[in-house]
Amino acid sequence: MDRYLVFGHPVRHSKSPFIHTLFARQTQQELEYGLAEPAIDEFAHALQVFFAQGGKGCNVTVPFKEQAFTLVDRLSPRAKRAGAVNTIKLTDDGVLLGDNTDGAGLVADLKSHGVTLADSRILLLGAGGAARGALAPLLAELPSELVIANRTHTKAQQLAAEFHDLGPVTAQAYEQLAGPFDLVINSTSASLQGELPPLASALIHTDIAIYDMMYGASDTAFISWAKQHGARQTMDGLGMLVEQAAEAFTVWRGIRPGTKQVLRELKRNLGVI
Ligand code: ATR
């Protein structure tokens, strides 16, 4: 049976095996999907062993995405832009192809929630790996403006300069942000510590769409905060997780699974519904 897995550390709580097992069942593909948690300095070796032993493809998550970028034989254009790899496929001619499906997953999830990206003003919070992966797919949707704000402002400036050729992207310090924005995407890891990015509450209005790439069984700190200040449309990163997985599954198997039912089952599994 064709073997796939996700490399991460820690990875025990990953939902990827659950999601891909449902995709495989739905599309009648015979495959198994597992977990691998190599020590931080043993990822390269573990990756090599997995493919030497017949593995067909893998996902890569925190903290190995940047390392995976350096280990594959070939990069897709979107992985090259993201500077990180979250999906690897062993091609029929033995080439390890590195791809990045995170940004496509974000855009697909935003669209499935009915969010309009064309001609919109988007505020992206954070300038780390998650923000970098999102930038090219977001700019491809032709927003009128995409502003990056980051705690360390110089990192936002660097990122804006790097992606400037793809669209109207600028960096603004948190305290200088001028609304109104149509969509705020939180790509920071602040919610992990129950913290909030230092965003002025005056930027939240009833018609704004709020997206947090993080997710949990209950609202993230950022989503709770945005709701308290009047945001009516809030979305967490669970849909993005399922959509990036669907994109990876399509890369591996050449067949696109449906995501709606799988997302519902995942929510049930997490106790969200
Ligand atoms: P990831 O790969 O998830 O993007 P990362 O590369 O470590 O992770 O980036 C984390 C991002 O969250 C950074 O933009 C970080 O800001 P700094 O560049 O200033 O470190 C941001 N971040 C983390 N905790 C934060 C907090 N409490 N408030 C605001 N931003 C925070």
Tab-separated table of C-alpha atoms and ligand atoms in Angstrom:
chain	number	residue	atom	x	y	z
A	1	MET	CA	0.000	0.000	0.000
A	2	ASP	CA	1.263	3.516	-0.815
A	3	ARG	CA	2.660	5.189	2.291
A	4	TYR	CA	2.436	8.833	3.313
A	5	LEU	CA	3.082	10.618	6.584
A	6	VAL	CA	3.574	13.957	8.256
A	7	PHE	CA	6.924	14.967	9.770
A	8	GLY	CA	6.768	17.401	12.671
A	9	HIS	CA	7.945	17.941	16.228
A	10	PRO	CA	5.732	17.686	18.148
A	11	VAL	CA	3.317	15.975	15.798
A	12	ARG	CA	1.273	13.684	18.027
A	13	HIS	CA	-1.785	15.925	17.900
A	14	SER	CA	-1.670	16.403	14.127
A	15	LYS	CA	-5.022	16.072	12.397
A	16	SER	CA	-3.405	15.184	9.062
A	17	PRO	CA	-3.766	11.370	9.422
A	18	PHE	CA	-7.466	11.835	10.206
A	19	ILE	CA	-7.983	14.168	7.234
A	20	HIS	CA	-6.036	12.144	4.678
A	21	THR	CA	-7.622	8.879	5.760
A	22	LEU	CA	-11.036	10.426	5.099
A	23	PHE	CA	-9.861	11.813	1.739
A	24	ALA	CA	-8.577	8.352	0.753
A	25	ARG	CA	-11.850	6.699	1.709
A	26	GLN	CA	-13.880	9.301	-0.130
A	27	THR	CA	-11.838	9.030	-3.349
A	28	GLN	CA	-11.311	5.260	-3.035
A	29	GLN	CA	-7.542	5.573	-2.997
A	30	GLU	CA	-5.558	2.826	-1.289
A	31	LEU	CA	-3.025	4.478	0.975
A	32	GLU	CA	-1.923	4.729	4.563
A	33	TYR	CA	-0.951	7.940	6.314
A	34	GLY	CA	1.052	8.098	9.538
A	35	LEU	CA	3.077	10.354	11.822
A	36	ALA	CA	6.824	10.818	12.273
A	37	GLU	CA	8.462	12.865	15.014
A	38	PRO	CA	12.213	12.776	14.445
A	39	ALA	CA	14.567	14.605	16.810
A	40	ILE	CA	15.164	18.149	15.571
A	41	ASP	CA	18.604	17.318	14.118
A	42	GLU	CA	17.497	14.012	12.599
A	43	PHE	CA	14.868	15.207	10.151
A	44	ALA	CA	17.123	15.011	7.068
A	45	HIS	CA	18.046	11.424	7.850
A	46	ALA	CA	14.463	10.410	8.660
A	47	LEU	CA	13.258	11.909	5.382
A	48	GLN	CA	15.867	10.028	3.398
A	49	VAL	CA	15.035	6.729	5.130
A	50	PHE	CA	11.289	7.216	4.558
A	51	PHE	CA	11.713	7.589	0.797
A	52	ALA	CA	14.410	4.888	0.579
A	53	GLN	CA	11.916	2.517	2.173
A	54	GLY	CA	9.243	3.199	-0.431
A	55	GLY	CA	7.380	6.241	0.938
A	56	LYS	CA	5.421	8.038	-1.796
A	57	GLY	CA	5.007	11.453	-0.228
A	58	CYS	CA	4.869	13.399	2.994
A	59	ASN	CA	3.705	16.550	4.650
A	60	VAL	CA	6.132	18.616	6.667
A	61	THR	CA	5.096	20.823	9.553
A	62	VAL	CA	6.676	22.908	12.306
A	63	PRO	CA	9.667	23.103	12.746
A	64	PHE	CA	10.882	21.366	9.585
A	65	LYS	CA	9.361	23.343	6.697
A	66	GLU	CA	12.399	25.549	6.034
A	67	GLN	CA	14.767	22.590	6.281
A	68	ALA	CA	12.614	20.581	3.876
A	69	PHE	CA	13.010	23.457	1.423
A	70	THR	CA	16.760	22.760	1.311
A	71	LEU	CA	16.459	18.971	1.109
A	72	VAL	CA	14.259	18.365	-1.945
A	73	ASP	CA	15.558	17.945	-5.514
A	74	ARG	CA	13.134	20.368	-7.119
A	75	LEU	CA	10.819	23.145	-5.902
A	76	SER	CA	7.438	24.226	-7.214
A	77	PRO	CA	7.221	27.975	-7.956
A	78	ARG	CA	4.934	28.516	-4.941
A	79	ALA	CA	7.343	26.675	-2.611
A	80	LYS	CA	10.203	28.776	-3.957
A	81	ARG	CA	8.242	31.948	-3.163
A	82	ALA	CA	7.208	30.706	0.281
A	83	GLY	CA	10.762	29.689	1.198
A	84	ALA	CA	9.293	26.616	2.849
A	85	VAL	CA	7.996	23.178	1.896
A	86	ASN	CA	4.972	21.525	3.494
A	87	THR	CA	4.381	18.807	0.865
A	88	ILE	CA	6.874	16.444	-0.762
A	89	LYS	CA	6.112	14.045	-3.578
A	90	LEU	CA	8.372	11.347	-4.960
A	91	THR	CA	7.818	11.525	-8.715
A	92	ASP	CA	7.797	8.478	-10.979
A	93	ASP	CA	11.321	9.318	-12.138
A	94	GLY	CA	12.646	9.394	-8.580
A	95	VAL	CA	12.733	13.166	-8.060
A	96	LEU	CA	11.753	14.625	-4.677
A	97	LEU	CA	9.443	17.508	-5.525
A	98	GLY	CA	8.894	20.127	-2.811
A	99	ASP	CA	5.656	22.088	-2.826
A	100	ASN	CA	3.843	24.462	-0.492
A	101	THR	CA	0.060	24.220	-0.265
A	102	ASP	CA	-0.494	26.437	2.805
A	103	GLY	CA	-1.258	29.677	0.977
A	104	ALA	CA	-3.526	27.962	-1.527
A	105	GLY	CA	-5.313	26.369	1.438
A	106	LEU	CA	-5.841	29.757	3.059
A	107	VAL	CA	-7.249	31.303	-0.125
A	108	ALA	CA	-9.507	28.297	-0.778
A	109	ASP	CA	-10.874	28.507	2.766
A	110	LEU	CA	-11.459	32.263	2.566
A	111	LYS	CA	-13.383	31.739	-0.677
A	112	SER	CA	-15.406	28.906	0.796
A	113	HIS	CA	-16.503	31.382	3.497
A	114	GLY	CA	-17.600	33.805	0.782
A	115	VAL	CA	-14.835	36.337	1.468
A	116	THR	CA	-14.117	38.568	-1.543
A	117	LEU	CA	-10.407	39.166	-2.049
A	118	ALA	CA	-10.389	41.073	-5.342
A	119	ASP	CA	-10.228	44.847	-4.768
A	120	SER	CA	-10.225	44.354	-1.007
A	121	ARG	CA	-7.953	45.937	1.611
A	122	ILE	CA	-6.213	43.146	3.468
A	123	LEU	CA	-4.239	43.475	6.693
A	124	LEU	CA	-1.831	40.614	7.353
A	125	LEU	CA	-0.531	40.374	10.919
A	126	GLY	CA	2.868	38.715	11.343
A	127	ALA	CA	5.912	38.337	9.123
A	128	GLY	CA	7.077	34.812	9.900
A	129	GLY	CA	6.873	31.638	7.856
A	130	ALA	CA	3.076	31.520	7.849
A	131	ALA	CA	2.832	35.072	6.483
A	132	ARG	CA	5.464	34.398	3.846
A	133	GLY	CA	3.550	31.360	2.591
A	134	ALA	CA	0.315	33.332	2.313
A	135	LEU	CA	1.593	36.371	0.435
A	136	ALA	CA	1.848	35.171	-3.168
A	137	PRO	CA	-1.515	33.344	-3.202
A	138	LEU	CA	-3.225	36.379	-1.608
A	139	LEU	CA	-1.668	38.838	-4.061
A	140	ALA	CA	-2.717	36.573	-6.947
A	141	GLU	CA	-6.323	37.365	-5.963
A	142	LEU	CA	-5.711	41.048	-6.821
A	143	PRO	CA	-6.529	42.881	-3.588
A	144	SER	CA	-6.412	46.672	-3.888
A	145	GLU	CA	-3.950	46.761	-0.995
A	146	LEU	CA	-2.170	44.312	1.262
A	147	VAL	CA	-0.606	45.745	4.408
A	148	ILE	CA	1.758	43.716	6.578
A	149	ALA	CA	2.098	44.640	10.265
A	150	ASN	CA	4.576	42.903	12.520
A	151	ARG	CA	5.845	43.295	16.079
A	152	THR	CA	9.361	43.518	14.616
A	153	HIS	CA	8.652	46.111	11.952
A	154	THR	CA	11.855	45.543	9.954
A	155	LYS	CA	10.727	41.978	9.183
A	156	ALA	CA	7.465	43.296	7.727
A	157	GLN	CA	9.428	45.774	5.623
A	158	GLN	CA	11.706	43.039	4.303
A	159	LEU	CA	8.763	40.844	3.407
A	160	ALA	CA	6.906	43.670	1.656
A	161	ALA	CA	10.023	44.475	-0.387
A	162	GLU	CA	10.457	40.828	-1.321
A	163	PHE	CA	6.896	40.473	-2.636
A	164	HIS	CA	6.552	43.937	-4.093
A	165	ASP	CA	6.828	42.623	-7.664
A	166	LEU	CA	3.649	40.589	-7.180
A	167	GLY	CA	1.264	43.352	-6.136
A	168	PRO	CA	0.458	46.361	-3.930
A	169	VAL	CA	2.040	45.187	-0.684
A	170	THR	CA	3.391	47.552	1.986
A	171	ALA	CA	4.513	47.360	5.595
A	172	GLN	CA	3.021	49.562	8.328
A	173	ALA	CA	3.798	49.638	12.020
A	174	TYR	CA	0.912	48.481	14.249
A	175	GLU	CA	0.494	51.916	15.792
A	176	GLN	CA	0.321	53.589	12.382
A	177	LEU	CA	-2.270	51.363	10.748
A	178	ALA	CA	-4.978	53.304	8.950
A	179	GLY	CA	-8.259	51.512	8.217
A	180	PRO	CA	-10.728	50.595	7.126
A	181	PHE	CA	-9.650	47.066	6.225
A	182	ASP	CA	-12.021	44.495	4.730
A	183	LEU	CA	-10.106	41.486	6.005
A	184	VAL	CA	-7.582	40.927	8.796
A	185	ILE	CA	-5.550	37.723	8.725
A	186	ASN	CA	-3.685	36.803	11.873
A	187	SER	CA	-0.639	34.742	10.955
A	188	THR	CA	1.174	35.423	14.221
A	189	SER	CA	1.755	32.721	16.778
A	190	ALA	CA	0.522	35.057	19.555
A	191	SER	CA	-2.633	32.987	20.133
A	192	LEU	CA	-0.440	30.019	21.072
A	193	GLN	CA	0.524	31.866	24.256
A	194	GLY	CA	-2.988	33.255	24.642
A	195	GLU	CA	-1.600	36.661	23.627
A	196	LEU	CA	-2.913	39.224	21.188
A	197	PRO	CA	-1.123	41.085	18.422
A	198	PRO	CA	-1.075	44.796	19.406
A	199	LEU	CA	-3.873	45.840	17.070
A	200	ALA	CA	-6.008	48.914	17.853
A	201	SER	CA	-9.596	47.862	18.528
A	202	ALA	CA	-10.783	50.877	16.517
A	203	LEU	CA	-9.798	48.933	13.368
A	204	ILE	CA	-12.509	46.347	14.040
A	205	HIS	CA	-15.920	47.134	12.542
A	206	THR	CA	-19.042	45.111	11.920
A	207	ASP	CA	-18.341	44.424	8.232
A	208	ILE	CA	-14.758	43.285	8.655
A	209	ALA	CA	-13.786	39.656	8.103
A	210	ILE	CA	-11.385	38.207	10.669
A	211	TYR	CA	-9.251	35.149	9.966
A	212	ASP	CA	-6.961	33.485	12.504
A	213	MET	CA	-4.653	30.828	11.071
A	214	MET	CA	-4.662	29.209	14.507
A	215	TYR	CA	-7.541	27.064	15.710
A	216	GLY	CA	-8.709	25.268	18.788
A	217	ALA	CA	-11.752	23.639	20.349
A	218	SER	CA	-12.882	27.123	21.408
A	219	ASP	CA	-12.307	30.594	19.970
A	220	THR	CA	-8.689	31.710	19.756
A	221	ALA	CA	-7.709	34.743	21.825
A	222	PHE	CA	-7.689	36.870	18.665
A	223	ILE	CA	-11.138	35.765	17.521
A	224	SER	CA	-12.635	36.348	20.987
A	225	TRP	CA	-11.103	39.803	21.040
A	226	ALA	CA	-12.382	40.663	17.544
A	227	LYS	CA	-15.899	39.473	18.436
A	228	GLN	CA	-15.863	41.584	21.575
A	229	HIS	CA	-15.143	44.591	19.389
A	230	GLY	CA	-17.973	43.944	16.988
A	231	ALA	CA	-16.612	41.650	14.245
A	232	ARG	CA	-19.420	39.472	12.915
A	233	GLN	CA	-17.513	37.259	10.500
A	234	THR	CA	-14.719	35.351	12.198
A	235	MET	CA	-12.944	32.264	10.886
A	236	ASP	CA	-10.252	30.058	12.378
A	237	GLY	CA	-7.552	28.036	10.637
A	238	LEU	CA	-9.284	24.665	10.722
A	239	GLY	CA	-10.649	25.139	7.216
A	240	MET	CA	-7.197	26.140	5.983
A	241	LEU	CA	-5.803	22.950	7.487
A	242	VAL	CA	-8.286	20.838	5.541
A	243	GLU	CA	-7.852	22.840	2.322
A	244	GLN	CA	-4.034	22.671	2.359
A	245	ALA	CA	-4.369	18.933	2.921
A	246	ALA	CA	-6.750	18.622	-0.045
A	247	GLU	CA	-4.232	20.458	-2.189
A	248	ALA	CA	-1.437	18.115	-1.035
A	249	PHE	CA	-3.624	15.062	-1.681
A	250	THR	CA	-4.249	16.380	-5.206
A	251	VAL	CA	-0.502	16.799	-5.783
A	252	TRP	CA	0.136	13.203	-4.715
A	253	ARG	CA	-2.839	11.386	-6.179
A	254	GLY	CA	-3.991	13.562	-9.082
A	255	ILE	CA	-7.515	13.564	-7.712
A	256	ARG	CA	-9.112	16.377	-5.695
A	257	PRO	CA	-11.072	15.338	-2.623
A	258	GLY	CA	-14.109	17.247	-1.379
A	259	THR	CA	-13.494	19.174	1.839
A	260	LYS	CA	-16.899	20.099	3.292
A	261	GLN	CA	-17.791	16.753	4.817
A	262	VAL	CA	-14.226	16.181	6.048
A	263	LEU	CA	-14.217	19.570	7.776
A	264	ARG	CA	-17.487	18.702	9.454
A	265	GLU	CA	-16.114	15.372	10.687
A	266	LEU	CA	-12.955	17.070	11.914
A	267	LYS	CA	-15.001	19.588	13.896
A	268	ARG	CA	-16.985	16.769	15.416
A	269	ASN	CA	-13.727	14.966	16.258
A	270	LEU	CA	-12.388	18.108	17.950
A	271	GLY	CA	-15.604	18.620	19.849
A	272	VAL	CA	-16.302	21.973	18.127
A	273	ILE	CA	-19.780	20.868	17.006
B	1	ATR	P1	5.270	30.943	11.798
B	1	ATR	O1	6.065	29.991	10.975
B	1	ATR	O2	4.068	30.324	12.481
B	1	ATR	O3	4.909	32.180	11.051
B	1	ATR	P2	7.386	32.352	13.079
B	1	ATR	O4	8.143	32.345	11.807
B	1	ATR	O5	8.090	32.052	14.363
B	1	ATR	O6	6.186	31.332	13.031
B	1	ATR	O7	6.637	33.769	13.186
B	1	ATR	C1	5.831	34.079	14.255
B	1	ATR	C2	5.202	35.443	13.970
B	1	ATR	O8	4.310	35.764	15.047
B	1	ATR	C3	6.188	36.581	13.886
B	1	ATR	O9	5.717	37.526	12.958
B	1	ATR	C4	6.152	37.139	15.312
B	1	ATR	O10	6.557	38.483	15.422
B	1	ATR	P3	8.145	38.862	15.493
B	1	ATR	O11	8.659	38.802	14.109
B	1	ATR	O12	8.167	40.211	16.075
B	1	ATR	O13	8.758	37.817	16.407
B	1	ATR	C5	4.688	37.019	15.605
B	1	ATR	N1	4.368	36.991	17.048
B	1	ATR	C6	4.609	35.991	17.927
B	1	ATR	N2	4.125	36.309	19.150
B	1	ATR	C7	3.571	37.536	19.028
B	1	ATR	C8	2.901	38.420	19.943
B	1	ATR	N3	2.724	38.097	21.224
B	1	ATR	N4	2.462	39.599	19.460
B	1	ATR	C9	2.654	39.942	18.168
B	1	ATR	N5	3.268	39.156	17.263
B	1	ATR	C10	3.724	37.973	17.685
